[in-house]
Tab-separated table of C-alpha atoms and ligand atoms in Angstrom:
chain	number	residue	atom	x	y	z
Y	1188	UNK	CA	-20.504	-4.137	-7.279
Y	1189	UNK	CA	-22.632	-7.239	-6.538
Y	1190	UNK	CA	-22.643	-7.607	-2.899
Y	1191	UNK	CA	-22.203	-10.935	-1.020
Y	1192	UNK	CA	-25.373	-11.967	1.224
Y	1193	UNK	CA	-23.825	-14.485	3.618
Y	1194	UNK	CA	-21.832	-12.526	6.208
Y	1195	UNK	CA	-22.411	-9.001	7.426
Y	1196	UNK	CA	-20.017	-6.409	8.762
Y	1197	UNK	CA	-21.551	-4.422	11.612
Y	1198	UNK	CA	-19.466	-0.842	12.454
Y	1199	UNK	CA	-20.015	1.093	15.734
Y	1200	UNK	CA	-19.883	4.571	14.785
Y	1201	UNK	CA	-20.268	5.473	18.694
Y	1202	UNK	CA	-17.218	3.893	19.241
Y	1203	UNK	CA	-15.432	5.251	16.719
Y	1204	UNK	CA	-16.406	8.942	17.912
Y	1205	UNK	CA	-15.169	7.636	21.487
Y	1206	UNK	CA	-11.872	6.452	19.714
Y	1207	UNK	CA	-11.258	10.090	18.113
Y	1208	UNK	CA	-12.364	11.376	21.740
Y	1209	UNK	CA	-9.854	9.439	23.422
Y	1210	UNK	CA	-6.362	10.053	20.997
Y	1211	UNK	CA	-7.690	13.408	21.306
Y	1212	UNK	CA	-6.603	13.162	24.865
Y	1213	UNK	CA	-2.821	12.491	24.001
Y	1214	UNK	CA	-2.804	15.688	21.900
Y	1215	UNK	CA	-2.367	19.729	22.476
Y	1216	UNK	CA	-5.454	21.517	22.526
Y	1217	UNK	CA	-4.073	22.791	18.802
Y	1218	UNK	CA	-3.142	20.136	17.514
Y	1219	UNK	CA	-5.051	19.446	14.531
Y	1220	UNK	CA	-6.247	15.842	13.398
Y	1221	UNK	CA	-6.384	14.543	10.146
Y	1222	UNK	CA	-8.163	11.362	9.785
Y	1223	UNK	CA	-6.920	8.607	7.572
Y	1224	UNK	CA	-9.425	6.811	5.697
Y	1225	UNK	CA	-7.439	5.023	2.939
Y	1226	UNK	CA	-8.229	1.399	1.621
Y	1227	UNK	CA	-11.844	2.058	2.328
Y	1228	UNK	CA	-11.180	2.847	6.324
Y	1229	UNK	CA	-9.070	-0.079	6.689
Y	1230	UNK	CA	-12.056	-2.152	5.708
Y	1231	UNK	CA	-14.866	0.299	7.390
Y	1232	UNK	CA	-16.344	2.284	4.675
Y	1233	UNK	CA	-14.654	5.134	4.452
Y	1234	UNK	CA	-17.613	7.592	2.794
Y	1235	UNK	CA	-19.590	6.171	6.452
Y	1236	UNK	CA	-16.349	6.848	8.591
Y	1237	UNK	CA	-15.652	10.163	6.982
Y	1238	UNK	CA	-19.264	11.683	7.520
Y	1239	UNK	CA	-19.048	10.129	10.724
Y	1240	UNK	CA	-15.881	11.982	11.261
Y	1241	UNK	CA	-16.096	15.016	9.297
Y	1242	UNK	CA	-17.283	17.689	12.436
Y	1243	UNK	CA	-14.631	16.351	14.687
Y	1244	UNK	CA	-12.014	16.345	12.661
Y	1245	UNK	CA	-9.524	18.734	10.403
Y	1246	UNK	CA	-8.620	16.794	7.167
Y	1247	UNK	CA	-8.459	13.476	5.673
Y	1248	UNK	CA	-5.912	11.288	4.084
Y	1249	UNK	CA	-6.258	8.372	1.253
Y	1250	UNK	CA	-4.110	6.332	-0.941
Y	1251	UNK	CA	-5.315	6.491	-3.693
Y	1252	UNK	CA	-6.806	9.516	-5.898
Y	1253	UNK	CA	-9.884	7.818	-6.678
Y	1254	UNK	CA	-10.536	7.269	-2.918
Y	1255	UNK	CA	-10.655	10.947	-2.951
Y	1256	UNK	CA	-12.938	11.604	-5.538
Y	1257	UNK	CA	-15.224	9.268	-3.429
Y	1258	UNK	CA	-15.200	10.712	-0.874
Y	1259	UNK	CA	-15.730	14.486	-2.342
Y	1260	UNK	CA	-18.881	12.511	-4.448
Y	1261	UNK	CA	-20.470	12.155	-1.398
Y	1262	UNK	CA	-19.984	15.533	-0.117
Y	1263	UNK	CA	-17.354	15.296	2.110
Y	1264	UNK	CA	-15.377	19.053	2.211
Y	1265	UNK	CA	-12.540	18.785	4.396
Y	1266	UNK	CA	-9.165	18.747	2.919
Y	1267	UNK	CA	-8.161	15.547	1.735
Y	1268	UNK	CA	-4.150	14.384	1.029
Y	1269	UNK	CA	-3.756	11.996	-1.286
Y	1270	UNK	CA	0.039	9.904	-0.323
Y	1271	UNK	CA	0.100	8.345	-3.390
Y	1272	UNK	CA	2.618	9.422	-5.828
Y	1273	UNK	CA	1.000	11.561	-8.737
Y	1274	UNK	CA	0.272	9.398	-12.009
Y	1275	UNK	CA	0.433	11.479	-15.329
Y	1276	UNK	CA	-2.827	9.690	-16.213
Y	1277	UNK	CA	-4.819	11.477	-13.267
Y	1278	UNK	CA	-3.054	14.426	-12.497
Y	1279	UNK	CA	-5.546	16.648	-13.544
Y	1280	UNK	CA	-8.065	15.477	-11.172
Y	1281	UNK	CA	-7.004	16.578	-7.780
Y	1282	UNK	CA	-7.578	20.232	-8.950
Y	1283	UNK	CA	-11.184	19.374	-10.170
Y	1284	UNK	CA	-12.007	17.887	-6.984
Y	1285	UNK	CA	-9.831	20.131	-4.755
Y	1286	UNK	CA	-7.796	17.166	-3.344
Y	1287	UNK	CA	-4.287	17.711	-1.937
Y	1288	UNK	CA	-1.210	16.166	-3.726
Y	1289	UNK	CA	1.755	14.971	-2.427
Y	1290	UNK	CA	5.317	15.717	-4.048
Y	1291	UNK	CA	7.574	13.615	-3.141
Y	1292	UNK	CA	9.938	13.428	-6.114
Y	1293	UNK	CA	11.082	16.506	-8.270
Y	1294	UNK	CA	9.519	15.127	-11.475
Y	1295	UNK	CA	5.914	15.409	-9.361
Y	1296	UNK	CA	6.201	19.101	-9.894
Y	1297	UNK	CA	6.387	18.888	-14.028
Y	1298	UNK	CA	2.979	16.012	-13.952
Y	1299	UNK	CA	0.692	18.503	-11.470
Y	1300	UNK	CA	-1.558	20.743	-13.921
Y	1301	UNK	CA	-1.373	24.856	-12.587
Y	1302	UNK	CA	-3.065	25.548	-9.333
Y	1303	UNK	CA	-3.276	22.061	-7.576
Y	1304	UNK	CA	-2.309	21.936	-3.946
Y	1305	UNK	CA	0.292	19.697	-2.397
Y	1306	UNK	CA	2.420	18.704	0.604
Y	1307	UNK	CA	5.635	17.594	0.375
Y	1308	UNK	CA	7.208	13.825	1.456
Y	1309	UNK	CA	10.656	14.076	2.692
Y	1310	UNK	CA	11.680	10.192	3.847
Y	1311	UNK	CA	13.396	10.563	7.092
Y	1312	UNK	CA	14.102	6.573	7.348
Y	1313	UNK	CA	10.858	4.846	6.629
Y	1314	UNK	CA	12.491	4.000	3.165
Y	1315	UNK	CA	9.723	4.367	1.079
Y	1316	UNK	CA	8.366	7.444	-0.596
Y	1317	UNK	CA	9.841	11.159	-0.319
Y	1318	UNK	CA	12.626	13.162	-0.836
Y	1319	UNK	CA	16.163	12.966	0.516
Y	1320	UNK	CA	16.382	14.928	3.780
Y	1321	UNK	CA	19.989	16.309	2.388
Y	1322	UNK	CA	17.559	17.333	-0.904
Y	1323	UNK	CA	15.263	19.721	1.820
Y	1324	UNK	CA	17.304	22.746	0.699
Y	1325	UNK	CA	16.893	21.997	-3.064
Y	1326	UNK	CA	13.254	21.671	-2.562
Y	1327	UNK	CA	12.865	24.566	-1.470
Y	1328	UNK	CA	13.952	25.877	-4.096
Y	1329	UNK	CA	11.398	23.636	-6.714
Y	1330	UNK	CA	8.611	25.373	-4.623
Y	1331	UNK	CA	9.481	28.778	-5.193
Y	1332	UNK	CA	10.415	27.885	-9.035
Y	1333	UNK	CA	6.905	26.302	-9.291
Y	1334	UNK	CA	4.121	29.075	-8.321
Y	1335	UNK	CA	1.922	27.602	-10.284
Y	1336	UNK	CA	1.512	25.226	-7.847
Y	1337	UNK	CA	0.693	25.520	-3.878
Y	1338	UNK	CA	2.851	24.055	-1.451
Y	1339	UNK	CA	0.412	24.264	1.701
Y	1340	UNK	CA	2.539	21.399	4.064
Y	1341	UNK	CA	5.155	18.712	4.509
Y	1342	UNK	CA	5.208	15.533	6.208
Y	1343	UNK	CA	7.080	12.608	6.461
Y	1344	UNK	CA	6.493	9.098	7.976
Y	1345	UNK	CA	7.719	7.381	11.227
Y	1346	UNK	CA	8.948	3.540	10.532
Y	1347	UNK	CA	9.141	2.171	13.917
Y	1348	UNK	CA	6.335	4.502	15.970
Y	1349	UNK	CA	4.685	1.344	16.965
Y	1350	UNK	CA	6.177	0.821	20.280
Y	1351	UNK	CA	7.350	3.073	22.711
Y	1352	UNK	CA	10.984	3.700	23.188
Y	1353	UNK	CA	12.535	4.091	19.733
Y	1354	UNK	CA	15.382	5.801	18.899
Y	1355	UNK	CA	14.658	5.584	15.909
Y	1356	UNK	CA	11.738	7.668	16.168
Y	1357	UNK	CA	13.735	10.398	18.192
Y	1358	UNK	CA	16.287	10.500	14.797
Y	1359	UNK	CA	13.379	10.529	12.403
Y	1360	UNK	CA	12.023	13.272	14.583
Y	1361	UNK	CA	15.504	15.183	14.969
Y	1362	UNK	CA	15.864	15.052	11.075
Y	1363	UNK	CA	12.076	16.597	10.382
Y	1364	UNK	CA	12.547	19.160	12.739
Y	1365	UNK	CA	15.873	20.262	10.539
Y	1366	UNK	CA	13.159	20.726	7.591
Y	1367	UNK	CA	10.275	21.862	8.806
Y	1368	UNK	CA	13.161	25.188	10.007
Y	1369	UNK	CA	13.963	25.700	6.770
Y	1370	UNK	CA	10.350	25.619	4.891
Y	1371	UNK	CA	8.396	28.872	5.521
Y	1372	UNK	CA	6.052	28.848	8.942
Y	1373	UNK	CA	2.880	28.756	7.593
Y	1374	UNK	CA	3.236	25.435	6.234
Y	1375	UNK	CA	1.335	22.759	8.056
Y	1376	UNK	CA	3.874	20.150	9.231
Y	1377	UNK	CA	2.967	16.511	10.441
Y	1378	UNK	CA	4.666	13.423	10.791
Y	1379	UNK	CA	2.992	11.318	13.665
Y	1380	UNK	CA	0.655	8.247	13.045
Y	1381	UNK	CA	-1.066	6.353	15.645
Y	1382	UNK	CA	1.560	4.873	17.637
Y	1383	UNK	CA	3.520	8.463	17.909
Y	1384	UNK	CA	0.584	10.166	18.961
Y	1385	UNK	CA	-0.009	7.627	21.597
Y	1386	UNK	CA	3.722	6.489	22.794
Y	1387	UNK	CA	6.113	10.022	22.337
Y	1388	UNK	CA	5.627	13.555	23.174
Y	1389	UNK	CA	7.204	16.385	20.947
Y	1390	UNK	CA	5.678	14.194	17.904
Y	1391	UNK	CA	2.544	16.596	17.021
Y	1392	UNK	CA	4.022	19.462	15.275
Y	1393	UNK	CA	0.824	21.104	13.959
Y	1394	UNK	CA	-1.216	17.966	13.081
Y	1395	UNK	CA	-1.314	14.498	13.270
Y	1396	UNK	CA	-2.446	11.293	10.886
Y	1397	UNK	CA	-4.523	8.733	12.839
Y	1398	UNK	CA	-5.146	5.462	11.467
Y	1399	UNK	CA	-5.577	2.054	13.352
Y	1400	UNK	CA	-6.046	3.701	16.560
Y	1401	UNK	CA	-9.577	5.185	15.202
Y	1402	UNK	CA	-10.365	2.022	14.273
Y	1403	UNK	CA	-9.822	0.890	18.490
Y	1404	UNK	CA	-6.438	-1.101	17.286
Y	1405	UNK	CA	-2.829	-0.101	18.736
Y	1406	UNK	CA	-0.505	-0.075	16.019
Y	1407	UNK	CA	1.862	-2.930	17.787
Y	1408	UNK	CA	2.025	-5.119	20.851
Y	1409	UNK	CA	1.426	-1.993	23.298
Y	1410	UNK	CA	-2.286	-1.421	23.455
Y	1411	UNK	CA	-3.641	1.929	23.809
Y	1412	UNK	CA	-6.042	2.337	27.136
Y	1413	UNK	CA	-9.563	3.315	25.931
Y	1414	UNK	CA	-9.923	2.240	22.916
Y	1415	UNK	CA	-11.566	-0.615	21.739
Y	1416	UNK	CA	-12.446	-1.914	18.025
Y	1417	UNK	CA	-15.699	-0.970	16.391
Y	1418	UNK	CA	-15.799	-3.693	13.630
Y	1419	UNK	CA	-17.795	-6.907	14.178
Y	1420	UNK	CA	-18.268	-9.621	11.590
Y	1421	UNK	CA	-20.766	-11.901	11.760
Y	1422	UNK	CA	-22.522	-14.758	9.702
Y	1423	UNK	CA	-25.284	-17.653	10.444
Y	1424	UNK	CA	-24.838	-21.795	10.014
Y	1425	UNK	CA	-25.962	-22.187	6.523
Y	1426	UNK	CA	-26.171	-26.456	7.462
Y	1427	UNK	CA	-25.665	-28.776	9.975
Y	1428	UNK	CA	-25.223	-32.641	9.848
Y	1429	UNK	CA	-24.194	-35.423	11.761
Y	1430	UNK	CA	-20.558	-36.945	11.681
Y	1431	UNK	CA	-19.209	-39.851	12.668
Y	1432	UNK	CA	-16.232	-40.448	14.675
Y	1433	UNK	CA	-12.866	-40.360	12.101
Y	1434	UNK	CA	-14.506	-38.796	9.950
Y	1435	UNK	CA	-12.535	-35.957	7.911
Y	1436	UNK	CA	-13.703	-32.544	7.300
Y	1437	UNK	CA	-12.794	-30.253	3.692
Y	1438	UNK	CA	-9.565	-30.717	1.323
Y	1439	UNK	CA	-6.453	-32.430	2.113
Y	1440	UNK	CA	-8.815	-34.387	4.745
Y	1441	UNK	CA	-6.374	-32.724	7.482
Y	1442	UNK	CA	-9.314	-33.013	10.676
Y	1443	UNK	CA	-10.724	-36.190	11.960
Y	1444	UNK	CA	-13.646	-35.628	14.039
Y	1445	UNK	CA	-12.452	-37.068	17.994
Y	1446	UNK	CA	-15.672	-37.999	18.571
Y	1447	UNK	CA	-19.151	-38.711	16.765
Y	1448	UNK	CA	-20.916	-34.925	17.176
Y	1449	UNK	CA	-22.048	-32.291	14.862
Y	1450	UNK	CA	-20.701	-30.358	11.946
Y	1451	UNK	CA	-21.931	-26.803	10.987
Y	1452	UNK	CA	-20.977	-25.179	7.717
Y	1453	UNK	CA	-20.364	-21.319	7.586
Y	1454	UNK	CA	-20.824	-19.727	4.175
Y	1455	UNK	CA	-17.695	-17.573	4.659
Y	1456	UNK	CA	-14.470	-18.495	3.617
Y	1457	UNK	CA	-10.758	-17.066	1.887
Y	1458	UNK	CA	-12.657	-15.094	-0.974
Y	1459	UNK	CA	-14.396	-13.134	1.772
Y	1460	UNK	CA	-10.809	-12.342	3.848
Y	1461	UNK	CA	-10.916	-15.338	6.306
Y	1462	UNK	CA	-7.839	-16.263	5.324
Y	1463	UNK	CA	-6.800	-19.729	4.653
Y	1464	UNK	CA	-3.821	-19.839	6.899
Y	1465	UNK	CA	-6.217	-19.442	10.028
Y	1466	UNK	CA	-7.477	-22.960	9.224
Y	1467	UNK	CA	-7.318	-24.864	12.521
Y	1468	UNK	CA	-6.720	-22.337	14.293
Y	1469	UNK	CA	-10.028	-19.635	14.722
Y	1470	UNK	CA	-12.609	-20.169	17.546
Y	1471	UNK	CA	-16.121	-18.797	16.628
Y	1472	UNK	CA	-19.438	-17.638	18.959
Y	1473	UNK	CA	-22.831	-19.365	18.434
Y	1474	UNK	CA	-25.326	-18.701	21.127
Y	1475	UNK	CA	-22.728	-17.581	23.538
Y	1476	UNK	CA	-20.662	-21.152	23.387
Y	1477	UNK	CA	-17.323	-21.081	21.768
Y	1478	UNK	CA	-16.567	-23.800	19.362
Y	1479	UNK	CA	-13.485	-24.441	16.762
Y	1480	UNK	CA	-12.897	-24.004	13.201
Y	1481	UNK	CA	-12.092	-27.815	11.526
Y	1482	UNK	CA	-10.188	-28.365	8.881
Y	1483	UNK	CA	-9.247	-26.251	5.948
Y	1484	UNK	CA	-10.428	-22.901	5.233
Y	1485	UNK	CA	-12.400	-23.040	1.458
Y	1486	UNK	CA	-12.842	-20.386	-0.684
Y	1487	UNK	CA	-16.324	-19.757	0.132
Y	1488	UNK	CA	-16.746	-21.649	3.327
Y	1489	UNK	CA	-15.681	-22.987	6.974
Y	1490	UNK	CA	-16.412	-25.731	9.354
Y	1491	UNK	CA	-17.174	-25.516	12.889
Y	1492	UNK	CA	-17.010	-28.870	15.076
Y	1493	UNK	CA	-20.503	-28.521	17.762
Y	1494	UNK	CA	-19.603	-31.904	19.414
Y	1495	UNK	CA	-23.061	-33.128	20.452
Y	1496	UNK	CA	-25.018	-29.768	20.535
Y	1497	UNK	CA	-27.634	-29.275	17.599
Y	1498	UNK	CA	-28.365	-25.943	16.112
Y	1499	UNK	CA	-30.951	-25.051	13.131
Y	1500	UNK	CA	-29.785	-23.500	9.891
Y	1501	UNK	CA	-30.008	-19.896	9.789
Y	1502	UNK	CA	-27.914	-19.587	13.681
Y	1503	UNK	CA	-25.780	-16.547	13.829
Y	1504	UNK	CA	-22.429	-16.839	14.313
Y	1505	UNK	CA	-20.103	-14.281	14.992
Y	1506	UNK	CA	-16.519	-14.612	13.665
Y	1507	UNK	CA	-14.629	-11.553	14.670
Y	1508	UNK	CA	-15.740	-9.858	17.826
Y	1509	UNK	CA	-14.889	-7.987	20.842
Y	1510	UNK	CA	-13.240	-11.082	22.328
Y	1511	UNK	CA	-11.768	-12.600	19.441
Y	1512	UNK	CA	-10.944	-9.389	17.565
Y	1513	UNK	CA	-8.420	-9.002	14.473
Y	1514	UNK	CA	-5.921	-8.472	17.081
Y	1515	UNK	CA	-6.116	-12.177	18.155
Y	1516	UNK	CA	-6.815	-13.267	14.688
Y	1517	UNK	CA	-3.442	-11.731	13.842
Y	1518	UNK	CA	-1.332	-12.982	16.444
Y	1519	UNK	CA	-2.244	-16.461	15.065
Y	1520	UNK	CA	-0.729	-16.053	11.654
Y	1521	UNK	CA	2.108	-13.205	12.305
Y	1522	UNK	CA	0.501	-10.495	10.880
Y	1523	UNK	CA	-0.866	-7.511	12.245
Y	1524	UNK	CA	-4.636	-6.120	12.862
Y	1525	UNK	CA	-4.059	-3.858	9.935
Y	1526	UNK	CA	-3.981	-6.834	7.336
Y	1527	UNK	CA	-6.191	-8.605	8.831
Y	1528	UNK	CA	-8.948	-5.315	8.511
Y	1529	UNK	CA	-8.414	-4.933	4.837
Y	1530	UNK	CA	-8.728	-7.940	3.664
Y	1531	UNK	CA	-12.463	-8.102	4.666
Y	1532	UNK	CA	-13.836	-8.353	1.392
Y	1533	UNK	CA	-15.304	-5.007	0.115
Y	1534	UNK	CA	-18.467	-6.656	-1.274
Y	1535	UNK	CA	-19.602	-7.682	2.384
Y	1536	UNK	CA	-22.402	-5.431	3.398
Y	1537	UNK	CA	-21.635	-2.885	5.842
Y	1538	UNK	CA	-23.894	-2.088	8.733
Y	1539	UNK	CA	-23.691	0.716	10.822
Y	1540	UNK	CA	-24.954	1.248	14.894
Y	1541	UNK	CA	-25.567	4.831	15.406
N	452	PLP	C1	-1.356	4.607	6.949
N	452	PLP	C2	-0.627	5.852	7.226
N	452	PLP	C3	-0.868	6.570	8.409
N	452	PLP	C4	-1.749	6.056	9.529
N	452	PLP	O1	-1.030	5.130	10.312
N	452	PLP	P1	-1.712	4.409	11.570
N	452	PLP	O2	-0.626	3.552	12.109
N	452	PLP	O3	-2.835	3.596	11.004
N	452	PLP	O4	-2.188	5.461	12.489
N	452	PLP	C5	-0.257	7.802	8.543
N	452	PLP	N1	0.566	8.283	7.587
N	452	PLP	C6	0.840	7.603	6.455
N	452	PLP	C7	1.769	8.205	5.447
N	452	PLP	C8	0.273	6.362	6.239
N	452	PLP	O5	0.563	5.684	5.127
């Protein structure tokens, strides 16, 4: 992958451990974590993240299959789920790298090669993958057909755990508690994410998957005390130049300048996950001033308006920080910190603070 040289990504893997530390706080002492590390860490690096992880925690989750692989490439041993549905085309695989399927559809059973491990998904109202609740009985009886295979948990997957106060949750809850009594003890059960973990009790069963909050992010509009995010991205002024009063800045000519000042260019723009809809309205940090975004996003750059102060090429500038973090980037285009995280381009170096 050719790697892009004008921004950097720094990642505070002290932080992170505090994170873990501190959802660790809302759980029983036996309640076991499993970490999830899909679309690279939400944007992290998730072969960094997992070694980072990998004493303190139980097992992983990804996405995708090859996401596992990665991750067991660069030694990583834990278990590792993989809540994608099985593809034909890579079935084989998860045996060879001892990853952990999940079945969440009876024709799974017939595309799994003898001896791979899995978990089931049984869709208590997120509406997305699993089985039928009503089904739980029938699957049960799938398992014991299929010995070729090991069933070693189940899970399902809250829809509204985000906030606090759902009843929702408390049915999604009620309806995993009816099959997790009717699949056989031993079987690891878990169904909380973040937000459950932080926002209910009764949630845990015997593990829980935690996303966002590792990353210091609540999942929704409630934040989570004692966490705080351990991404920062940050780039320089690539050129600076005088403009004139009226005068317009990138496509569409949207932003006259109110006043005769300075104009820096940024060498970061949509290709690298700035996204064009935050035109007009992101704030960046250079030398501890805050100054505004003008104009229209580009694909590989920004503008920043410095009214009359002068800087030289080569200035950092940081875009997403502790005080302008992808929580308030969010909030300015309806989306969520989530999105915002993984659409950091990939080919953006990654630096990591011990
Ligand atoms: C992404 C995901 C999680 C983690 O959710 P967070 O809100 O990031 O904690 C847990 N379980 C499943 C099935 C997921 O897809």
């Amino acid at each position: 992958m050719i790697q892009k040289s004008n921004s950097i990504v720094e990642i505070n893997l002290s932080q992170l451990k505090q994170n873990l530390r501190t959802l660790r706080s809302y759980l029983d002492e036996d309640t076991r974590v499993m970490s999830v590390v899909k679309a690279d860490a939400y944007g992290h690096g998730s072969v960094e993240v997992a070694g980072t992880l990998e004493p303190m925690v139980d097992a992983f989750a990804v996405n995708d299959i090859h996401e596992g692989i990665e991750l067991r490439k660069q030694d990583i041993t834990k278990p590792i789920l993989v809540f994608e549905v099985p593809q034909k085309t890579t079935a084989s695989q998860y045996r060879v790298h001892n990853l952990t399927a999940t079945v969440s559809a009876k024709e799974h059973f017939d595309w799994l090669p003898n001896g791979t491990s899995y978990h089931l998904n049984f869709d208590t109202g997120m509406g997305r993958l699993g089985f039928d609740p009503e089904e739980a009985e029938r699957v049960l009886t799938l398992v014991e057909e299929n010995q070729n295979l090991f069933c070693t948990g189940l899970y399902s997957h809250f829809a509204t755990a985000d906030s606090p106060g759902s009843d929702f949750v408390t049915e999604q809850h009620r309806l995993f508690t009816n099959i997790r009594r009717q699949f056989p003890k031993e079987l690891s059960a878990h169904i909380a994410n973040t937000g459950a973990t932080a926002f209910y009790s009764n949630e845990q069963y015997d593990m829980v998957r935690l996303g966002i909050g590792l990353y210091g992010y609540a999942p929704g509009k409630t934040g989570i005390d004692g966490i705080s995010p351990i991404l920062e991205w940050k780039s320089k002024l690539v050129q600076i130049k005088p403009i004139n009063a009226q005068s317009t800045v990138s496509y569409g000519a949207t932003w006259q300048a109110p006043a005769a000042g300075n104009l820096g260019v940024i060498p970061v723009g949509y290709d690298d996950g700035l996204k064009r809809s935050l035109s007009e309205e992101l704030t960046v940090c250079i030398d501890g001033k805050i100054y505004p975004l003008v104009g229209t996003v580009t694909m590989n750059y920004c503008m920043v308006f410095l009214g009359d102060n002068q800087y030289k090429p080569e200035t950092p500038v940081k875009l997403l920080y502790a005080k302008n973090n992808a929580r308030d980037w969010a909030s300015k285009i309806n989306t969520i910190p989530y999105e915002i995280l993984t659409s950091i381009n990939p080919k953006i170096p990654r630096e990591y603070i011990l």
